[in-house]
Each structure stands twice: as structure tokens, then as C-alpha cells.
mmCIF file of C-alpha atoms in Angstrom:
data_model
loop_
_atom_site.group_PDB
_atom_site.id
_atom_site.type_symbol
_atom_site.label_atom_id
_atom_site.label_comp_id
_atom_site.label_asym_id
_atom_site.label_seq_id
_atom_site.Cartn_x
_atom_site.Cartn_y
_atom_site.Cartn_z
ATOM 1 C CA ASP A 36 129.229 98.550 93.257
ATOM 2 C CA THR A 37 127.020 95.728 93.494
ATOM 3 C CA GLY A 38 125.008 96.774 96.179
ATOM 4 C CA VAL A 39 124.249 94.425 99.335
ATOM 5 C CA SER A 40 122.901 91.301 98.544
ATOM 6 C CA GLN A 41 120.825 88.854 100.782
ATOM 7 C CA ASP A 42 120.238 84.761 100.210
ATOM 8 C CA PRO A 43 117.650 83.621 100.063
ATOM 9 C CA ARG A 44 115.108 86.172 99.493
ATOM 10 C CA HIS A 45 112.273 84.254 100.445
ATOM 11 C CA LYS A 46 112.078 81.526 103.318
ATOM 12 C CA ILE A 47 109.202 79.324 104.597
ATOM 13 C CA THR A 48 109.878 76.938 107.129
ATOM 14 C CA LYS A 49 107.781 74.923 109.884
ATOM 15 C CA ARG A 50 107.923 76.200 113.497
ATOM 16 C CA GLY A 51 110.824 74.400 115.373
ATOM 17 C CA GLN A 52 113.208 74.381 112.543
ATOM 18 C CA ASN A 53 116.614 76.217 112.084
ATOM 19 C CA VAL A 54 117.073 78.621 109.412
ATOM 20 C CA THR A 55 120.321 80.354 108.309
ATOM 21 C CA PHE A 56 120.267 83.881 106.358
ATOM 22 C CA ARG A 57 123.446 85.199 104.658
ATOM 23 C CA CYS A 58 124.110 88.844 103.819
ATOM 24 C CA ASP A 59 127.088 90.038 101.420
ATOM 25 C CA PRO A 60 127.872 93.872 102.120
ATOM 26 C CA ILE A 61 129.438 96.228 99.630
ATOM 27 C CA SER A 62 132.957 95.047 99.408
ATOM 28 C CA GLU A 63 134.638 98.112 101.371
ATOM 29 C CA HIS A 64 132.186 98.534 103.943
ATOM 30 C CA ASN A 65 133.385 97.473 107.062
ATOM 31 C CA ARG A 66 130.200 98.094 109.010
ATOM 32 C CA LEU A 67 127.314 95.611 108.884
ATOM 33 C CA TYR A 68 123.761 95.543 110.284
ATOM 34 C CA TRP A 69 120.959 93.511 110.862
ATOM 35 C CA TYR A 70 117.348 94.676 111.330
ATOM 36 C CA ARG A 71 114.133 93.189 111.616
ATOM 37 C CA GLN A 72 110.987 94.751 109.921
ATOM 38 C CA THR A 73 107.533 93.417 110.809
ATOM 39 C CA LEU A 74 104.429 94.363 108.790
ATOM 40 C CA GLY A 75 103.343 98.128 109.220
ATOM 41 C CA GLN A 76 106.366 98.733 111.199
ATOM 42 C CA GLY A 77 109.813 100.489 110.675
ATOM 43 C CA PRO A 78 113.151 98.527 110.839
ATOM 44 C CA GLU A 79 114.308 97.259 114.188
ATOM 45 C CA PHE A 80 118.188 97.149 115.076
ATOM 46 C CA LEU A 81 119.152 93.614 115.807
ATOM 47 C CA THR A 82 122.808 93.823 115.965
ATOM 48 C CA TYR A 83 125.957 95.356 114.199
ATOM 49 C CA PHE A 84 129.392 94.336 113.294
ATOM 50 C CA GLN A 85 132.513 96.288 112.843
ATOM 51 C CA ASN A 86 134.913 94.376 110.908
ATOM 52 C CA GLU A 87 134.322 90.721 112.392
ATOM 53 C CA ALA A 88 133.536 91.948 115.958
ATOM 54 C CA GLN A 89 129.957 91.981 117.092
ATOM 55 C CA LEU A 90 129.732 95.391 118.916
ATOM 56 C CA GLU A 91 126.052 95.354 119.882
ATOM 57 C CA LYS A 92 123.115 93.278 120.315
ATOM 58 C CA SER A 93 119.678 94.214 120.705
ATOM 59 C CA ARG A 94 117.568 92.876 123.417
ATOM 60 C CA LEU A 95 115.255 91.800 120.405
ATOM 61 C CA LEU A 96 117.826 88.910 119.845
ATOM 62 C CA SER A 97 117.039 86.248 121.864
ATOM 63 C CA ASP A 98 119.248 83.524 122.754
ATOM 64 C CA ARG A 99 117.807 81.554 119.623
ATOM 65 C CA PHE A 100 119.624 84.163 117.419
ATOM 66 C CA SER A 101 123.004 84.263 116.437
ATOM 67 C CA ALA A 102 124.771 86.281 113.944
ATOM 68 C CA GLU A 103 128.468 85.867 112.740
ATOM 69 C CA ARG A 104 130.829 87.619 110.284
ATOM 70 C CA PRO A 105 134.032 85.648 109.889
ATOM 71 C CA LYS A 106 136.648 87.509 108.394
ATOM 72 C CA GLY A 107 134.722 90.702 108.469
ATOM 73 C CA SER A 108 133.017 89.891 104.913
ATOM 74 C CA PHE A 109 129.753 88.174 104.615
ATOM 75 C CA SER A 110 127.445 87.538 107.651
ATOM 76 C CA THR A 111 125.095 84.861 108.707
ATOM 77 C CA LEU A 112 122.192 85.394 110.758
ATOM 78 C CA GLU A 113 120.782 82.088 112.444
ATOM 79 C CA ILE A 114 117.558 81.459 113.755
ATOM 80 C CA GLN A 115 116.982 78.159 116.125
ATOM 81 C CA ARG A 116 113.733 76.569 116.864
ATOM 82 C CA THR A 117 111.838 79.046 114.774
ATOM 83 C CA GLU A 118 108.462 80.513 116.182
ATOM 84 C CA GLN A 119 105.768 82.082 114.448
ATOM 85 C CA GLY A 120 106.737 85.248 115.890
ATOM 86 C CA ASP A 121 109.837 85.464 114.055
ATOM 87 C CA SER A 122 108.034 85.846 110.501
ATOM 88 C CA ALA A 123 109.285 89.026 109.336
ATOM 89 C CA MET A 124 111.532 90.689 106.685
ATOM 90 C CA TYR A 125 115.317 90.627 107.998
ATOM 91 C CA LEU A 126 117.046 93.347 106.472
ATOM 92 C CA CYS A 127 120.909 93.738 106.015
ATOM 93 C CA ALA A 128 122.622 96.935 105.908
ATOM 94 C CA SER A 129 126.373 97.943 105.481
ATOM 95 C CA SER A 130 128.448 101.345 105.888
ATOM 96 C CA VAL A 131 131.564 102.948 105.899
ATOM 97 C CA GLY A 132 132.139 106.207 107.560
ATOM 98 C CA LEU A 133 132.061 108.291 110.666
ATOM 99 C CA ALA A 134 130.096 106.984 113.553
ATOM 100 C CA GLY A 135 126.052 108.127 113.528
ATOM 101 C CA ALA A 136 126.609 109.972 110.176
ATOM 102 C CA ASN A 137 127.171 107.230 107.573
ATOM 103 C CA GLU A 138 124.636 106.033 105.115
ATOM 104 C CA GLN A 139 123.422 102.569 105.705
ATOM 105 C CA TYR A 140 123.041 100.824 102.317
ATOM 106 C CA PHE A 141 120.266 98.348 102.500
ATOM 107 C CA GLY A 142 120.025 94.765 101.142
ATOM 108 C CA PRO A 143 116.552 93.433 99.455
ATOM 109 C CA GLY A 144 115.883 91.546 102.715
ATOM 110 C CA THR A 145 114.921 88.035 103.273
ATOM 111 C CA ARG A 146 111.270 87.435 104.139
ATOM 112 C CA LEU A 147 110.869 84.586 106.729
ATOM 113 C CA THR A 148 107.300 82.843 107.163
ATOM 114 C CA VAL A 149 107.218 80.220 109.792
ATOM 115 C CA THR A 150 104.053 78.185 109.493
ATOM 116 C CA ALA B 219 116.345 107.341 124.802
ATOM 117 C CA GLN B 220 115.933 108.380 121.268
ATOM 118 C CA SER B 221 112.944 107.944 119.546
ATOM 119 C CA VAL B 222 111.360 108.949 115.938
ATOM 120 C CA THR B 223 107.308 109.700 115.554
ATOM 121 C CA GLN B 224 105.886 109.772 112.050
ATOM 122 C CA LEU B 225 102.550 111.349 112.132
ATOM 123 C CA GLY B 226 100.149 109.889 109.496
ATOM 124 C CA SER B 227 100.673 106.460 108.559
ATOM 125 C CA HIS B 228 98.882 107.101 105.289
ATOM 126 C CA VAL B 229 99.314 110.221 103.179
ATOM 127 C CA SER B 230 97.068 110.538 99.884
ATOM 128 C CA VAL B 231 97.873 113.492 97.367
ATOM 129 C CA SER B 232 97.127 114.036 93.448
ATOM 130 C CA GLU B 233 99.962 114.128 91.123
ATOM 131 C CA GLY B 234 101.404 117.375 90.897
ATOM 132 C CA ALA B 235 100.729 118.372 94.777
ATOM 133 C CA LEU B 236 102.741 119.175 97.619
ATOM 134 C CA VAL B 237 103.985 116.201 99.551
ATOM 135 C CA LEU B 238 104.444 116.501 103.388
ATOM 136 C CA LEU B 239 105.410 113.799 105.493
ATOM 137 C CA ARG B 240 105.868 114.602 109.168
ATOM 138 C CA CYS B 241 108.706 113.172 111.438
ATOM 139 C CA ASN B 242 109.575 114.346 115.027
ATOM 140 C CA TYR B 243 112.334 113.021 117.220
ATOM 141 C CA SER B 244 113.285 112.902 120.590
ATOM 142 C CA SER B 245 117.066 112.821 121.193
ATOM 143 C CA SER B 246 119.104 113.752 124.468
ATOM 144 C CA VAL B 247 121.947 114.986 122.196
ATOM 145 C CA PRO B 248 122.060 116.673 118.589
ATOM 146 C CA PRO B 249 121.045 113.681 116.623
ATOM 147 C CA TYR B 250 121.528 112.925 112.857
ATOM 148 C CA LEU B 251 118.214 112.189 110.962
ATOM 149 C CA PHE B 252 117.688 110.387 107.788
ATOM 150 C CA TRP B 253 114.664 110.021 105.526
ATOM 151 C CA TYR B 254 114.592 106.466 103.505
ATOM 152 C CA VAL B 255 112.069 105.069 100.882
ATOM 153 C CA GLN B 256 111.245 101.643 100.744
ATOM 154 C CA TYR B 257 109.621 100.435 97.220
ATOM 155 C CA PRO B 258 107.351 97.325 97.250
ATOM 156 C CA ASN B 259 109.884 94.097 97.647
ATOM 157 C CA GLN B 260 112.676 96.399 97.759
ATOM 158 C CA GLY B 261 115.489 97.404 100.395
ATOM 159 C CA LEU B 262 115.645 100.809 102.048
ATOM 160 C CA GLN B 263 117.173 103.604 99.908
ATOM 161 C CA LEU B 264 118.438 106.712 101.310
ATOM 162 C CA LEU B 265 116.550 109.976 100.166
ATOM 163 C CA LEU B 266 118.877 112.402 102.193
ATOM 164 C CA LYS B 267 120.309 113.023 105.631
ATOM 165 C CA TYR B 268 120.936 115.692 108.264
ATOM 166 C CA THR B 269 124.394 115.643 109.938
ATOM 167 C CA SER B 270 124.573 119.046 111.781
ATOM 168 C CA ALA B 271 125.572 121.379 108.600
ATOM 169 C CA ALA B 272 122.642 123.071 106.733
ATOM 170 C CA THR B 273 119.327 123.003 108.318
ATOM 171 C CA LEU B 274 117.727 122.619 104.949
ATOM 172 C CA VAL B 275 118.779 119.487 103.345
ATOM 173 C CA LYS B 276 118.068 118.404 99.614
ATOM 174 C CA GLY B 277 118.085 114.850 98.409
ATOM 175 C CA ILE B 278 117.328 112.732 95.733
ATOM 176 C CA ASN B 279 114.154 112.641 93.519
ATOM 177 C CA GLY B 280 113.388 116.310 94.430
ATOM 178 C CA PHE B 281 112.638 115.719 98.010
ATOM 179 C CA GLU B 282 113.905 118.138 100.846
ATOM 180 C CA ALA B 283 113.871 118.496 104.564
ATOM 181 C CA GLU B 284 114.168 120.915 107.180
ATOM 182 C CA PHE B 285 115.980 120.311 110.585
ATOM 183 C CA LYS B 286 113.821 122.447 112.787
ATOM 184 C CA LYS B 287 115.432 122.131 116.530
ATOM 185 C CA SER B 288 113.011 124.016 118.390
ATOM 186 C CA GLU B 289 110.263 122.063 116.922
ATOM 187 C CA THR B 290 112.480 118.914 117.043
ATOM 188 C CA SER B 291 111.110 118.308 113.437
ATOM 189 C CA PHE B 292 112.617 116.673 110.373
ATOM 190 C CA HIS B 293 109.448 117.135 107.936
ATOM 191 C CA LEU B 294 110.007 115.792 104.433
ATOM 192 C CA THR B 295 108.649 117.722 101.459
ATOM 193 C CA LYS B 296 108.342 117.361 97.643
ATOM 194 C CA PRO B 297 106.719 120.401 95.588
ATOM 195 C CA SER B 298 105.269 118.313 93.226
ATOM 196 C CA ALA B 299 104.304 114.412 93.240
ATOM 197 C CA HIS B 300 104.988 112.166 90.590
ATOM 198 C CA MET B 301 103.208 108.921 90.408
ATOM 199 C CA ARG B 302 106.576 107.142 90.700
ATOM 200 C CA ASP B 303 107.069 108.509 94.264
ATOM 201 C CA ALA B 304 104.394 106.244 95.930
ATOM 202 C CA ALA B 305 106.107 104.219 98.318
ATOM 203 C CA GLU B 306 106.918 103.760 101.947
ATOM 204 C CA TYR B 307 108.703 106.471 103.796
ATOM 205 C CA PHE B 308 110.796 106.012 106.979
ATOM 206 C CA CYS B 309 112.345 108.769 109.300
ATOM 207 C CA ALA B 310 115.243 107.513 111.451
ATOM 208 C CA VAL B 311 117.528 108.941 113.853
ATOM 209 C CA GLY B 312 121.131 108.096 114.534
ATOM 210 C CA LEU B 313 123.778 109.417 117.325
ATOM 211 C CA PRO B 314 126.983 110.729 117.079
ATOM 212 C CA TYR B 315 129.632 108.485 118.615
ATOM 213 C CA ASN B 316 127.164 105.401 118.734
ATOM 214 C CA THR B 317 127.329 102.192 117.381
ATOM 215 C CA ASP B 318 125.445 103.349 114.108
ATOM 216 C CA LYS B 319 122.069 101.868 114.640
ATOM 217 C CA LEU B 320 119.280 103.580 113.288
ATOM 218 C CA ILE B 321 116.163 104.091 115.188
ATOM 219 C CA PHE B 322 112.935 104.097 112.782
ATOM 220 C CA GLY B 323 109.873 105.501 112.614
ATOM 221 C CA THR B 324 106.819 103.305 112.047
ATOM 222 C CA GLY B 325 106.703 104.836 108.159
ATOM 223 C CA THR B 326 104.250 106.646 106.190
ATOM 224 C CA ARG B 327 102.952 105.265 103.008
ATOM 225 C CA LEU B 328 102.190 107.806 100.506
ATOM 226 C CA GLN B 329 99.619 107.097 97.823
ATOM 227 C CA VAL B 330 99.720 109.545 94.808
ATOM 228 C CA PHE B 331 96.388 109.600 92.570
ATOM 229 C CA PRO B 332 96.458 110.561 88.898
#
């Protein structure tokens, strides 16, 4: 069990640029989640996949955000035309088990800084 | 709507003292409740979870939490703090039959003094 991995760990970009983050879940986990965490706050839910299907998206996920999980394995989160307000830690988590009761295993996060 | 309130953004204790981190939830249905810990520059790690079985839940690193429906609380305790317990602690609520998203509180930073 190598855990959930995220790449890159840190990203600095200029406002208006596009960025893409990758998440590799634990291999047998069929559920994958993206959260965003800003300074002094708890993680906020962004979106959720069960296998390759994206089943829920938060209102926080504007049109500039898109997430994919091709083949139900790794996932990517892309932010287009980044804004300074997008600066945050982006956390990925994966799980397997009964809905609502499962333990979500979190990756180390990708810290995005938009200058 | 579901929500979580963590009272006290910062808690300081001496090494060996009792740790008490407070969490109150709001939910229209019986929830599942979680405590996660986050060490600096790391992801979140599950400490313990309540899933409608025993109301007193024991977790890792000597932590435990008690689900009190009448008080809508799920406070986290540890009898004796260690320096290594210094971290950010998050309470979260999930719903049965939901899409599994967790609603997190704003966190409590625990400082442990020698």
C-alpha cells in the first residue's frame, strides 16, 4: 500500500495560466475525491468520482475547473485561467466501502500559489 | 444541511495534561462522524470514526471520542498529551447513503508545551 500520491506537491503560476494536478489513488479504491483547503479553513469538497463517473460537483467548482478520471484510475484536476483566489492546497482522497461510512485516505496535497 | 462547528481554533496544553477538542454537528439524519489529524505539510490522517455502533469510539495514538446525540457533540479527548500530538485536528460529518463527501469543521490547532 503506497498510499495516495499527488503531483506536483507545489505549483507557482502566474494569473491567467492553466494548471493541471494529478492524483493517484490507492490501487483498489474505486472512489476518488478532490477537496480544496485554504489557510485557516478545513477542506471543502470539490468533486467526487466513483470509478470513472463524476457523480457530484460542488458549487465551488466553477466553469474554469474540470476534473477527469479516465479508466477509473488516476484523476486530474485542471484549472483554466487561474486567479489569485485559486491559491490553496488541493487535496485528493480515495476510499472503498459503504457510502458515508468509508474512511477517506488523503494524499499530501498540491499547494497552488497564483501570483 | 449538514455542518460542523469546532469551538476553539487554538488549544494549548502542557505535556501530560488532558486534551479536549470540541466538535458539534448539525444533521437532519443520524450522521457518520470523523476526526482527522493533519501534521505540517502532510495530508489528513484518520484518527477515529463513529458509524452508529458504540458511542465511545477509540482511535489511534490514544485518542477517543464520544458521540452524544442529545448534545449533538463528538468531542475528542486524550488523557495525557504528548509533544508529538501537536497538529491540526479536523472534525467532519458524512451522511449515510450520501455521495460520501465529508463536511469539515474549520479545525483546531493543538499546541503542547513541555
